[in-house]
Amino acid sequence: MRDPAAATQREQTRQQGLLGSIVTLPLRMLGVLIGSLLLSIIIECVGMHLFWPEQGWRHAQGMLNYELNHLSTHFTRSAVVQEPGRTAQQIVEGAYEWIFVKTGLLQASARSRAPSHGDARDIRFYISQVYVWSENYLIAAAFTILTFMVRLLVLVLTLPLFLLAAFVGMVDGLVRRDIRKFGAGRESGFIYHRAKASLIPLAVLPWIIYLTLPISVHPLLVLLPSAALLGLAVNITAASFKKYL
């Protein structure tokens, strides 16, 4: 016989876990975005040193220009924001003002390249030498941040794609569950638990992959297969959740 007290305790624990997950969801998403940004900067700097040293920070600048042109050309309408291309341009211009102008990055670059007067080797001289060595990496990191912001806007614009894929998968899965239930069919618990465990990775990994790519690609090459896989996982989970929940 089942213990009613134990069942009640399990139900309360499950509800508390669900509530905690909902409350901490914004913080976890923020952590994913910050981690993706840091990873993209690291990948760009490593690529500058190993794979495209002749391009330097212009590789990151080229990616930014590609993302802006692609967004202006292909994302002309959106249910999330009006005029996505203009919105992205305004965001990039504002961020460029803060990163390059207000932080003094451009002025510091000019001063570091100016000829020094005298032979004194003071602290400012060594600081300028360190800056000259790291200048390309700093500029590349700045352009990587701008590219990250544009890609993040693209992901926000494609959120309806993931929501639609999950909704269609859930509806079809519930229909399959009812058909199996009325037809006395059987469902594999192994498949259900694997599908349920893949929901979060399929929802998060496409964001990380797209945000950290060191090359410019069409976003649908990454997001469309990911949305299809997410819909399939939701479909399998919804088709058997009643039996194994």
mmCIF file of N, CA, C and O in Angstrom, residues 70-170:
data_model
loop_
_atom_site.group_PDB
_atom_site.id
_atom_site.type_symbol
_atom_site.label_atom_id
_atom_site.label_comp_id
_atom_site.label_asym_id
_atom_site.label_seq_id
_atom_site.Cartn_x
_atom_site.Cartn_y
_atom_site.Cartn_z
ATOM 1 N N HIS A 70 23.384 41.182 -42.416
ATOM 2 C CA HIS A 70 22.454 40.062 -42.505
ATOM 3 C C HIS A 70 21.150 40.384 -41.779
ATOM 4 O O HIS A 70 20.065 40.072 -42.273
ATOM 5 N N LEU A 71 21.251 41.017 -40.631
ATOM 6 C CA LEU A 71 20.048 41.368 -39.877
ATOM 7 C C LEU A 71 19.211 42.390 -40.623
ATOM 8 O O LEU A 71 17.976 42.282 -40.676
ATOM 9 N N SER A 72 19.855 43.382 -41.219
ATOM 10 C CA SER A 72 19.115 44.403 -41.958
ATOM 11 C C SER A 72 18.472 43.843 -43.219
ATOM 12 O O SER A 72 17.414 44.312 -43.649
ATOM 13 N N THR A 73 19.096 42.816 -43.820
ATOM 14 C CA THR A 73 18.607 42.280 -45.087
ATOM 15 C C THR A 73 17.504 41.252 -44.898
ATOM 16 O O THR A 73 16.483 41.271 -45.613
ATOM 17 N N HIS A 74 17.662 40.343 -43.923
ATOM 18 C CA HIS A 74 16.756 39.206 -43.800
ATOM 19 C C HIS A 74 15.724 39.360 -42.698
ATOM 20 O O HIS A 74 14.677 38.723 -42.759
ATOM 21 N N PHE A 75 15.991 40.163 -41.683
ATOM 22 C CA PHE A 75 15.030 40.344 -40.595
ATOM 23 C C PHE A 75 14.362 41.710 -40.753
ATOM 24 O O PHE A 75 14.631 42.636 -39.988
ATOM 25 N N THR A 76 13.520 41.808 -41.761
ATOM 26 C CA THR A 76 12.835 43.078 -42.009
ATOM 27 C C THR A 76 11.565 43.216 -41.182
ATOM 28 O O THR A 76 11.088 44.327 -40.950
ATOM 29 N N ARG A 77 10.986 42.100 -40.732
ATOM 30 C CA ARG A 77 9.778 42.123 -39.920
ATOM 31 C C ARG A 77 9.963 41.201 -38.723
ATOM 32 O O ARG A 77 10.643 40.186 -38.810
ATOM 33 N N SER A 78 9.336 41.556 -37.634
ATOM 34 C CA SER A 78 9.433 40.745 -36.424
ATOM 35 C C SER A 78 8.232 41.002 -35.537
ATOM 36 O O SER A 78 7.690 42.120 -35.510
ATOM 37 N N ALA A 79 7.823 39.948 -34.827
ATOM 38 C CA ALA A 79 6.738 40.087 -33.861
ATOM 39 C C ALA A 79 7.236 40.604 -32.521
ATOM 40 O O ALA A 79 6.441 40.910 -31.631
ATOM 41 N N VAL A 80 8.550 40.707 -32.356
ATOM 42 C CA VAL A 80 9.139 41.115 -31.076
ATOM 43 C C VAL A 80 9.437 42.604 -31.066
ATOM 44 O O VAL A 80 9.058 43.329 -30.137
ATOM 45 N N VAL A 81 10.147 43.094 -32.094
ATOM 46 C CA VAL A 81 10.482 44.514 -32.185
ATOM 47 C C VAL A 81 10.166 45.001 -33.592
ATOM 48 O O VAL A 81 10.123 44.223 -34.545
ATOM 49 N N GLN A 82 9.960 46.310 -33.725
ATOM 50 C CA GLN A 82 9.742 46.908 -35.027
ATOM 51 C C GLN A 82 11.085 47.304 -35.638
ATOM 52 O O GLN A 82 11.968 47.811 -34.956
ATOM 53 N N GLU A 83 11.219 47.063 -36.947
ATOM 54 C CA GLU A 83 12.430 47.399 -37.689
ATOM 55 C C GLU A 83 13.676 46.859 -36.991
ATOM 56 O O GLU A 83 14.459 47.611 -36.407
ATOM 57 N N PRO A 84 13.880 45.536 -37.022
ATOM 58 C CA PRO A 84 15.034 44.936 -36.318
ATOM 59 C C PRO A 84 16.376 45.501 -36.761
ATOM 60 O O PRO A 84 17.276 45.681 -35.938
ATOM 61 N N GLY A 85 16.521 45.781 -38.081
ATOM 62 C CA GLY A 85 17.805 46.311 -38.552
ATOM 63 C C GLY A 85 18.145 47.647 -37.934
ATOM 64 O O GLY A 85 19.271 47.870 -37.487
ATOM 65 N N ARG A 86 17.170 48.543 -37.898
ATOM 66 C CA ARG A 86 17.408 49.854 -37.294
ATOM 67 C C ARG A 86 17.644 49.724 -35.789
ATOM 68 O O ARG A 86 18.491 50.433 -35.222
ATOM 69 N N THR A 87 16.910 48.829 -35.142
ATOM 70 C CA THR A 87 17.102 48.613 -33.700
ATOM 71 C C THR A 87 18.508 48.121 -33.411
ATOM 72 O O THR A 87 19.177 48.607 -32.484
ATOM 73 N N ALA A 88 18.983 47.171 -34.210
ATOM 74 C CA ALA A 88 20.339 46.651 -34.011
ATOM 75 C C ALA A 88 21.380 47.747 -34.246
ATOM 76 O O ALA A 88 22.364 47.847 -33.506
ATOM 77 N N GLN A 89 21.161 48.568 -35.273
ATOM 78 C CA GLN A 89 22.100 49.643 -35.564
ATOM 79 C C GLN A 89 22.163 50.643 -34.412
ATOM 80 O O GLN A 89 23.252 51.103 -34.027
ATOM 81 N N GLN A 90 21.025 50.979 -33.833
ATOM 82 C CA GLN A 90 21.006 51.905 -32.709
ATOM 83 C C GLN A 90 21.698 51.309 -31.486
ATOM 84 O O GLN A 90 22.435 52.010 -30.774
ATOM 85 N N ILE A 91 21.472 50.027 -31.243
ATOM 86 C CA ILE A 91 22.123 49.375 -30.101
ATOM 87 C C ILE A 91 23.634 49.362 -30.278
ATOM 88 O O ILE A 91 24.395 49.666 -29.341
ATOM 89 N N VAL A 92 24.089 49.017 -31.479
ATOM 90 C CA VAL A 92 25.526 48.952 -31.737
ATOM 91 C C VAL A 92 26.161 50.333 -31.652
ATOM 92 O O VAL A 92 27.262 50.492 -31.094
ATOM 93 N N GLU A 93 25.501 51.348 -32.175
ATOM 94 C CA GLU A 93 26.046 52.699 -32.102
ATOM 95 C C GLU A 93 26.164 53.170 -30.658
ATOM 96 O O GLU A 93 27.175 53.774 -30.269
ATOM 97 N N GLY A 94 25.138 52.896 -29.848
ATOM 98 C CA GLY A 94 25.219 53.275 -28.441
ATOM 99 C C GLY A 94 26.310 52.518 -27.705
ATOM 100 O O GLY A 94 27.063 53.103 -26.912
ATOM 101 N N ALA A 95 26.415 51.211 -27.970
ATOM 102 C CA ALA A 95 27.462 50.424 -27.318
ATOM 103 C C ALA A 95 28.846 50.843 -27.791
ATOM 104 O O ALA A 95 29.802 50.881 -27.005
ATOM 105 N N TYR A 96 28.983 51.170 -29.077
ATOM 106 C CA TYR A 96 30.269 51.643 -29.602
ATOM 107 C C TYR A 96 30.692 52.933 -28.906
ATOM 108 O O TYR A 96 31.875 53.125 -28.581
ATOM 109 N N GLU A 97 29.727 53.812 -28.678
ATOM 110 C CA GLU A 97 30.019 55.068 -27.987
ATOM 111 C C GLU A 97 30.565 54.810 -26.589
ATOM 112 O O GLU A 97 31.538 55.441 -26.153
ATOM 113 N N TRP A 98 29.949 53.858 -25.884
ATOM 114 C CA TRP A 98 30.379 53.562 -24.524
ATOM 115 C C TRP A 98 31.722 52.824 -24.500
ATOM 116 O O TRP A 98 32.593 53.128 -23.685
ATOM 117 N N ILE A 99 31.892 51.850 -25.395
ATOM 118 C CA ILE A 99 33.073 50.992 -25.335
ATOM 119 C C ILE A 99 34.316 51.694 -25.868
ATOM 120 O O ILE A 99 35.395 51.625 -25.261
ATOM 121 N N PHE A 100 34.187 52.395 -27.000
ATOM 122 C CA PHE A 100 35.366 52.957 -27.663
ATOM 123 C C PHE A 100 35.619 54.411 -27.293
ATOM 124 O O PHE A 100 36.774 54.831 -27.212
ATOM 125 N N VAL A 101 34.562 55.197 -27.109
ATOM 126 C CA VAL A 101 34.746 56.638 -26.908
ATOM 127 C C VAL A 101 34.777 56.996 -25.428
ATOM 128 O O VAL A 101 35.751 57.574 -24.934
ATOM 129 N N LYS A 102 33.720 56.655 -24.696
ATOM 130 C CA LYS A 102 33.624 57.073 -23.298
ATOM 131 C C LYS A 102 34.628 56.364 -22.398
ATOM 132 O O LYS A 102 34.996 56.897 -21.348
ATOM 133 N N THR A 103 35.051 55.163 -22.778
ATOM 134 C CA THR A 103 36.073 54.486 -21.978
ATOM 135 C C THR A 103 37.480 54.977 -22.305
ATOM 136 O O THR A 103 38.433 54.622 -21.602
ATOM 137 N N GLY A 104 37.614 55.772 -23.377
ATOM 138 C CA GLY A 104 38.929 56.284 -23.742
ATOM 139 C C GLY A 104 39.791 55.298 -24.493
ATOM 140 O O GLY A 104 41.010 55.481 -24.577
ATOM 141 N N LEU A 105 39.188 54.238 -25.057
ATOM 142 C CA LEU A 105 39.980 53.231 -25.753
ATOM 143 C C LEU A 105 40.654 53.801 -26.996
ATOM 144 O O LEU A 105 41.836 53.538 -27.248
ATOM 145 N N LEU A 106 39.939 54.626 -27.754
ATOM 146 C CA LEU A 106 40.532 55.221 -28.947
ATOM 147 C C LEU A 106 41.630 56.218 -28.584
ATOM 148 O O LEU A 106 42.686 56.258 -29.228
ATOM 149 N N GLN A 107 41.375 57.041 -27.563
ATOM 150 C CA GLN A 107 42.392 58.009 -27.146
ATOM 151 C C GLN A 107 43.638 57.313 -26.606
ATOM 152 O O GLN A 107 44.763 57.734 -26.863
ATOM 153 N N ALA A 108 43.424 56.236 -25.851
ATOM 154 C CA ALA A 108 44.573 55.499 -25.327
ATOM 155 C C ALA A 108 45.378 54.863 -26.444
ATOM 156 O O ALA A 108 46.611 54.809 -26.399
ATOM 157 N N SER A 109 44.667 54.396 -27.486
ATOM 158 C CA SER A 109 45.375 53.827 -28.633
ATOM 159 C C SER A 109 46.233 54.878 -29.317
ATOM 160 O O SER A 109 47.382 54.629 -29.691
ATOM 161 N N ALA A 110 45.694 56.084 -29.488
ATOM 162 C CA ALA A 110 46.459 57.157 -30.135
ATOM 163 C C ALA A 110 47.665 57.559 -29.286
ATOM 164 O O ALA A 110 48.766 57.794 -29.802
ATOM 165 N N ARG A 111 47.462 57.677 -27.970
ATOM 166 C CA ARG A 111 48.577 58.085 -27.093
ATOM 167 C C ARG A 111 49.672 57.030 -27.061
ATOM 168 O O ARG A 111 50.851 57.343 -26.990
ATOM 169 N N SER A 112 49.275 55.760 -27.070
ATOM 170 C CA SER A 112 50.281 54.705 -26.987
ATOM 171 C C SER A 112 51.146 54.638 -28.238
ATOM 172 O O SER A 112 52.291 54.192 -28.191
ATOM 173 N N ARG A 113 50.583 55.090 -29.381
ATOM 174 C CA ARG A 113 51.340 55.067 -30.621
ATOM 175 C C ARG A 113 52.144 56.343 -30.845
ATOM 176 O O ARG A 113 52.939 56.418 -31.786
ATOM 177 N N ALA A 114 51.899 57.346 -30.018
ATOM 178 C CA ALA A 114 52.634 58.600 -30.169
ATOM 179 C C ALA A 114 54.086 58.407 -29.717
ATOM 180 O O ALA A 114 54.371 57.680 -28.764
ATOM 181 N N PRO A 115 55.053 59.058 -30.374
ATOM 182 C CA PRO A 115 56.462 58.916 -29.975
ATOM 183 C C PRO A 115 56.694 59.513 -28.599
ATOM 184 O O PRO A 115 56.151 60.566 -28.254
ATOM 185 N N SER A 116 57.490 58.843 -27.809
ATOM 186 C CA SER A 116 57.773 59.300 -26.451
ATOM 187 C C SER A 116 58.866 60.369 -26.483
ATOM 188 O O SER A 116 59.752 60.363 -27.332
ATOM 189 N N HIS A 117 58.814 61.285 -25.554
ATOM 190 C CA HIS A 117 59.782 62.382 -25.456
ATOM 191 C C HIS A 117 60.792 62.031 -24.360
ATOM 192 O O HIS A 117 60.425 61.775 -23.204
ATOM 193 N N GLY A 118 62.012 62.001 -24.755
ATOM 194 C CA GLY A 118 63.055 61.702 -23.788
ATOM 195 C C GLY A 118 63.294 60.212 -23.659
ATOM 196 O O GLY A 118 62.635 59.373 -24.259
ATOM 197 N N ASP A 119 64.281 59.885 -22.863
ATOM 198 C CA ASP A 119 64.664 58.493 -22.657
ATOM 199 C C ASP A 119 64.194 57.945 -21.319
ATOM 200 O O ASP A 119 64.660 56.900 -20.872
ATOM 201 N N ALA A 120 63.333 58.655 -20.641
ATOM 202 C CA ALA A 120 62.903 58.217 -19.323
ATOM 203 C C ALA A 120 62.075 56.950 -19.451
ATOM 204 O O ALA A 120 61.256 56.800 -20.347
ATOM 205 N N ARG A 121 62.304 56.046 -18.535
ATOM 206 C CA ARG A 121 61.563 54.787 -18.499
ATOM 207 C C ARG A 121 60.729 54.769 -17.213
ATOM 208 O O ARG A 121 61.030 54.051 -16.265
ATOM 209 N N ASP A 122 59.695 55.605 -17.191
ATOM 210 C CA ASP A 122 58.863 55.665 -16.008
ATOM 211 C C ASP A 122 57.713 54.660 -16.143
ATOM 212 O O ASP A 122 57.623 53.896 -17.097
ATOM 213 N N ILE A 123 56.829 54.707 -15.150
ATOM 214 C CA ILE A 123 55.733 53.746 -15.110
ATOM 215 C C ILE A 123 54.796 53.925 -16.290
ATOM 216 O O ILE A 123 54.242 52.961 -16.819
ATOM 217 N N ARG A 124 54.625 55.172 -16.747
ATOM 218 C CA ARG A 124 53.731 55.415 -17.881
ATOM 219 C C ARG A 124 54.284 54.797 -19.166
ATOM 220 O O ARG A 124 53.521 54.335 -20.006
ATOM 221 N N PHE A 125 55.599 54.796 -19.293
ATOM 222 C CA PHE A 125 56.208 54.185 -20.477
ATOM 223 C C PHE A 125 55.912 52.693 -20.518
ATOM 224 O O PHE A 125 55.524 52.147 -21.562
ATOM 225 N N TYR A 126 56.093 52.014 -19.395
ATOM 226 C CA TYR A 126 55.857 50.566 -19.375
ATOM 227 C C TYR A 126 54.371 50.247 -19.525
ATOM 228 O O TYR A 126 54.005 49.243 -20.148
ATOM 229 N N ILE A 127 53.520 51.096 -18.966
ATOM 230 C CA ILE A 127 52.077 50.878 -19.155
ATOM 231 C C ILE A 127 51.709 51.009 -20.631
ATOM 232 O O ILE A 127 50.907 50.220 -21.163
ATOM 233 N N SER A 128 52.307 52.002 -21.295
ATOM 234 C CA SER A 128 52.013 52.178 -22.721
ATOM 235 C C SER A 128 52.516 50.996 -23.539
ATOM 236 O O SER A 128 51.867 50.579 -24.496
ATOM 237 N N GLN A 129 53.667 50.420 -23.137
ATOM 238 C CA GLN A 129 54.171 49.261 -23.863
ATOM 239 C C GLN A 129 53.257 48.046 -23.679
ATOM 240 O O GLN A 129 53.018 47.278 -24.621
ATOM 241 N N VAL A 130 52.764 47.889 -22.471
ATOM 242 C CA VAL A 130 51.821 46.792 -22.229
ATOM 243 C C VAL A 130 50.556 46.995 -23.036
ATOM 244 O O VAL A 130 49.997 46.046 -23.612
ATOM 245 N N TYR A 131 50.117 48.233 -23.125
ATOM 246 C CA TYR A 131 48.896 48.497 -23.887
ATOM 247 C C TYR A 131 49.116 48.239 -25.379
ATOM 248 O O TYR A 131 48.230 47.701 -26.055
ATOM 249 N N VAL A 132 50.288 48.635 -25.896
ATOM 250 C CA VAL A 132 50.576 48.372 -27.307
ATOM 251 C C VAL A 132 50.520 46.880 -27.583
ATOM 252 O O VAL A 132 50.004 46.431 -28.623
ATOM 253 N N TRP A 133 51.040 46.074 -26.669
ATOM 254 C CA TRP A 133 51.022 44.618 -26.854
ATOM 255 C C TRP A 133 49.602 44.059 -26.803
ATOM 256 O O TRP A 133 49.250 43.151 -27.549
ATOM 257 N N SER A 134 48.768 44.609 -25.926
ATOM 258 C CA SER A 134 47.423 44.061 -25.739
ATOM 259 C C SER A 134 46.337 44.816 -26.501
ATOM 260 O O SER A 134 45.160 44.465 -26.399
ATOM 261 N N GLU A 135 46.737 45.837 -27.269
ATOM 262 C CA GLU A 135 45.735 46.684 -27.919
ATOM 263 C C GLU A 135 44.854 45.891 -28.877
ATOM 264 O O GLU A 135 43.627 46.040 -28.874
ATOM 265 N N ASN A 136 45.457 45.034 -29.710
ATOM 266 C CA ASN A 136 44.681 44.262 -30.667
ATOM 267 C C ASN A 136 43.658 43.376 -29.969
ATOM 268 O O ASN A 136 42.521 43.221 -30.445
ATOM 269 N N TYR A 137 44.048 42.805 -28.843
ATOM 270 C CA TYR A 137 43.133 41.928 -28.115
ATOM 271 C C TYR A 137 41.992 42.733 -27.488
ATOM 272 O O TYR A 137 40.852 42.267 -27.439
ATOM 273 N N LEU A 138 42.294 43.926 -26.996
ATOM 274 C CA LEU A 138 41.248 44.762 -26.418
ATOM 275 C C LEU A 138 40.234 45.205 -27.472
ATOM 276 O O LEU A 138 39.018 45.172 -27.248
ATOM 277 N N ILE A 139 40.732 45.611 -28.641
ATOM 278 C CA ILE A 139 39.826 46.030 -29.712
ATOM 279 C C ILE A 139 39.009 44.845 -30.204
ATOM 280 O O ILE A 139 37.803 44.961 -30.468
ATOM 281 N N ALA A 140 39.651 43.680 -30.335
ATOM 282 C CA ALA A 140 38.923 42.484 -30.754
ATOM 283 C C ALA A 140 37.846 42.108 -29.740
ATOM 284 O O ALA A 140 36.730 41.718 -30.111
ATOM 285 N N ALA A 141 38.168 42.230 -28.449
ATOM 286 C CA ALA A 141 37.173 41.945 -27.415
ATOM 287 C C ALA A 141 36.008 42.917 -27.504
ATOM 288 O O ALA A 141 34.843 42.533 -27.325
ATOM 289 N N ALA A 142 36.301 44.202 -27.798
ATOM 290 C CA ALA A 142 35.231 45.188 -27.918
ATOM 291 C C ALA A 142 34.313 44.862 -29.089
ATOM 292 O O ALA A 142 33.079 44.895 -28.962
ATOM 293 N N PHE A 143 34.885 44.523 -30.242
ATOM 294 C CA PHE A 143 34.061 44.155 -31.394
ATOM 295 C C PHE A 143 33.321 42.841 -31.148
ATOM 296 O O PHE A 143 32.207 42.640 -31.647
ATOM 297 N N THR A 144 33.922 41.944 -30.386
ATOM 298 C CA THR A 144 33.240 40.689 -30.041
ATOM 299 C C THR A 144 32.016 40.955 -29.175
ATOM 300 O O THR A 144 30.977 40.309 -29.328
ATOM 301 N N ILE A 145 32.128 41.909 -28.264
ATOM 302 C CA ILE A 145 30.978 42.282 -27.430
ATOM 303 C C ILE A 145 29.852 42.840 -28.297
ATOM 304 O O ILE A 145 28.673 42.503 -28.112
ATOM 305 N N LEU A 146 30.202 43.676 -29.270
ATOM 306 C CA LEU A 146 29.187 44.232 -30.167
ATOM 307 C C LEU A 146 28.542 43.132 -31.003
ATOM 308 O O LEU A 146 27.314 43.116 -31.194
ATOM 309 N N THR A 147 29.345 42.192 -31.504
ATOM 310 C CA THR A 147 28.801 41.070 -32.262
ATOM 311 C C THR A 147 27.897 40.212 -31.384
ATOM 312 O O THR A 147 26.840 39.739 -31.832
ATOM 313 N N PHE A 148 28.301 40.027 -30.141
ATOM 314 C CA PHE A 148 27.482 39.265 -29.188
ATOM 315 C C PHE A 148 26.118 39.919 -29.006
ATOM 316 O O PHE A 148 25.086 39.231 -28.964
ATOM 317 N N MET A 149 26.085 41.228 -28.921
ATOM 318 C CA MET A 149 24.821 41.934 -28.731
ATOM 319 C C MET A 149 23.908 41.776 -29.944
ATOM 320 O O MET A 149 22.697 41.581 -29.807
ATOM 321 N N VAL A 150 24.491 41.844 -31.141
ATOM 322 C CA VAL A 150 23.681 41.671 -32.354
ATOM 323 C C VAL A 150 23.134 40.246 -32.427
ATOM 324 O O VAL A 150 21.961 40.030 -32.756
ATOM 325 N N ARG A 151 23.970 39.269 -32.117
ATOM 326 C CA ARG A 151 23.509 37.874 -32.145
ATOM 327 C C ARG A 151 22.452 37.622 -31.080
ATOM 328 O O ARG A 151 21.517 36.834 -31.302
ATOM 329 N N LEU A 152 22.589 38.259 -29.946
ATOM 330 C CA LEU A 152 21.581 38.108 -28.908
ATOM 331 C C LEU A 152 20.238 38.663 -29.381
ATOM 332 O O LEU A 152 19.174 38.084 -29.104
ATOM 333 N N LEU A 153 20.273 39.772 -30.099
ATOM 334 C CA LEU A 153 19.036 40.315 -30.667
ATOM 335 C C LEU A 153 18.432 39.345 -31.676
ATOM 336 O O LEU A 153 17.205 39.164 -31.718
ATOM 337 N N VAL A 154 19.265 38.690 -32.483
ATOM 338 C CA VAL A 154 18.769 37.686 -33.431
ATOM 339 C C VAL A 154 18.094 36.542 -32.685
ATOM 340 O O VAL A 154 17.033 36.049 -33.104
ATOM 341 N N LEU A 155 18.677 36.107 -31.583
ATOM 342 C CA LEU A 155 18.077 35.030 -30.802
ATOM 343 C C LEU A 155 16.725 35.454 -30.220
ATOM 344 O O LEU A 155 15.783 34.659 -30.180
ATOM 345 N N VAL A 156 16.642 36.689 -29.759
ATOM 346 C CA VAL A 156 15.365 37.184 -29.246
ATOM 347 C C VAL A 156 14.321 37.204 -30.358
ATOM 348 O O VAL A 156 13.152 36.847 -30.149
ATOM 349 N N LEU A 157 14.743 37.577 -31.561
ATOM 350 C CA LEU A 157 13.814 37.616 -32.683
ATOM 351 C C LEU A 157 13.350 36.223 -33.096
ATOM 352 O O LEU A 157 12.251 36.074 -33.645
ATOM 353 N N THR A 158 14.171 35.202 -32.852
ATOM 354 C CA THR A 158 13.807 33.834 -33.233
ATOM 355 C C THR A 158 13.164 33.053 -32.092
ATOM 356 O O THR A 158 12.910 31.853 -32.252
ATOM 357 N N LEU A 159 12.902 33.702 -30.966
ATOM 358 C CA LEU A 159 12.209 33.013 -29.876
ATOM 359 C C LEU A 159 10.859 32.430 -30.302
ATOM 360 O O LEU A 159 10.512 31.312 -29.880
ATOM 361 N N PRO A 160 10.056 33.128 -31.127
ATOM 362 C CA PRO A 160 8.790 32.509 -31.572
ATOM 363 C C PRO A 160 8.986 31.179 -32.293
ATOM 364 O O PRO A 160 8.112 30.309 -32.224
ATOM 365 N N LEU A 161 10.120 31.002 -32.967
ATOM 366 C CA LEU A 161 10.393 29.730 -33.633
ATOM 367 C C LEU A 161 10.490 28.596 -32.627
ATOM 368 O O LEU A 161 9.879 27.526 -32.809
ATOM 369 N N PHE A 162 11.212 28.798 -31.535
ATOM 370 C CA PHE A 162 11.355 27.766 -30.516
ATOM 371 C C PHE A 162 10.033 27.540 -29.783
ATOM 372 O O PHE A 162 9.675 26.394 -29.472
ATOM 373 N N LEU A 163 9.311 28.602 -29.498
ATOM 374 C CA LEU A 163 8.020 28.456 -28.826
ATOM 375 C C LEU A 163 7.033 27.695 -29.703
ATOM 376 O O LEU A 163 6.283 26.836 -29.211
ATOM 377 N N LEU A 164 7.021 27.990 -30.997
ATOM 378 C CA LEU A 164 6.120 27.291 -31.907
ATOM 379 C C LEU A 164 6.497 25.820 -32.025
ATOM 380 O O LEU A 164 5.612 24.943 -32.023
ATOM 381 N N ALA A 165 7.805 25.533 -32.120
ATOM 382 C CA ALA A 165 8.240 24.142 -32.214
ATOM 383 C C ALA A 165 7.870 23.366 -30.952
ATOM 384 O O ALA A 165 7.396 22.220 -31.029
ATOM 385 N N ALA A 166 8.063 23.988 -29.776
ATOM 386 C CA ALA A 166 7.702 23.315 -28.525
ATOM 387 C C ALA A 166 6.190 23.121 -28.417
ATOM 388 O O ALA A 166 5.714 22.065 -27.959
ATOM 389 N N PHE A 167 5.419 24.114 -28.852
ATOM 390 C CA PHE A 167 3.957 24.009 -28.777
ATOM 391 C C PHE A 167 3.433 22.907 -29.702
ATOM 392 O O PHE A 167 2.594 22.091 -29.299
ATOM 393 N N VAL A 168 3.938 22.882 -30.927
ATOM 394 C CA VAL A 168 3.497 21.842 -31.866
ATOM 395 C C VAL A 168 3.899 20.464 -31.359
ATOM 396 O O VAL A 168 3.112 19.502 -31.430
ATOM 397 N N GLY A 169 5.124 20.348 -30.835
ATOM 398 C CA GLY A 169 5.550 19.068 -30.294
ATOM 399 C C GLY A 169 4.711 18.630 -29.109
ATOM 400 O O GLY A 169 4.380 17.440 -28.985
ATOM 401 N N MET A 170 4.329 19.573 -28.237
ATOM 402 C CA MET A 170 3.514 19.228 -27.079
ATOM 403 C C MET A 170 2.116 18.774 -27.500
ATOM 404 O O MET A 170 1.602 17.768 -27.000
#
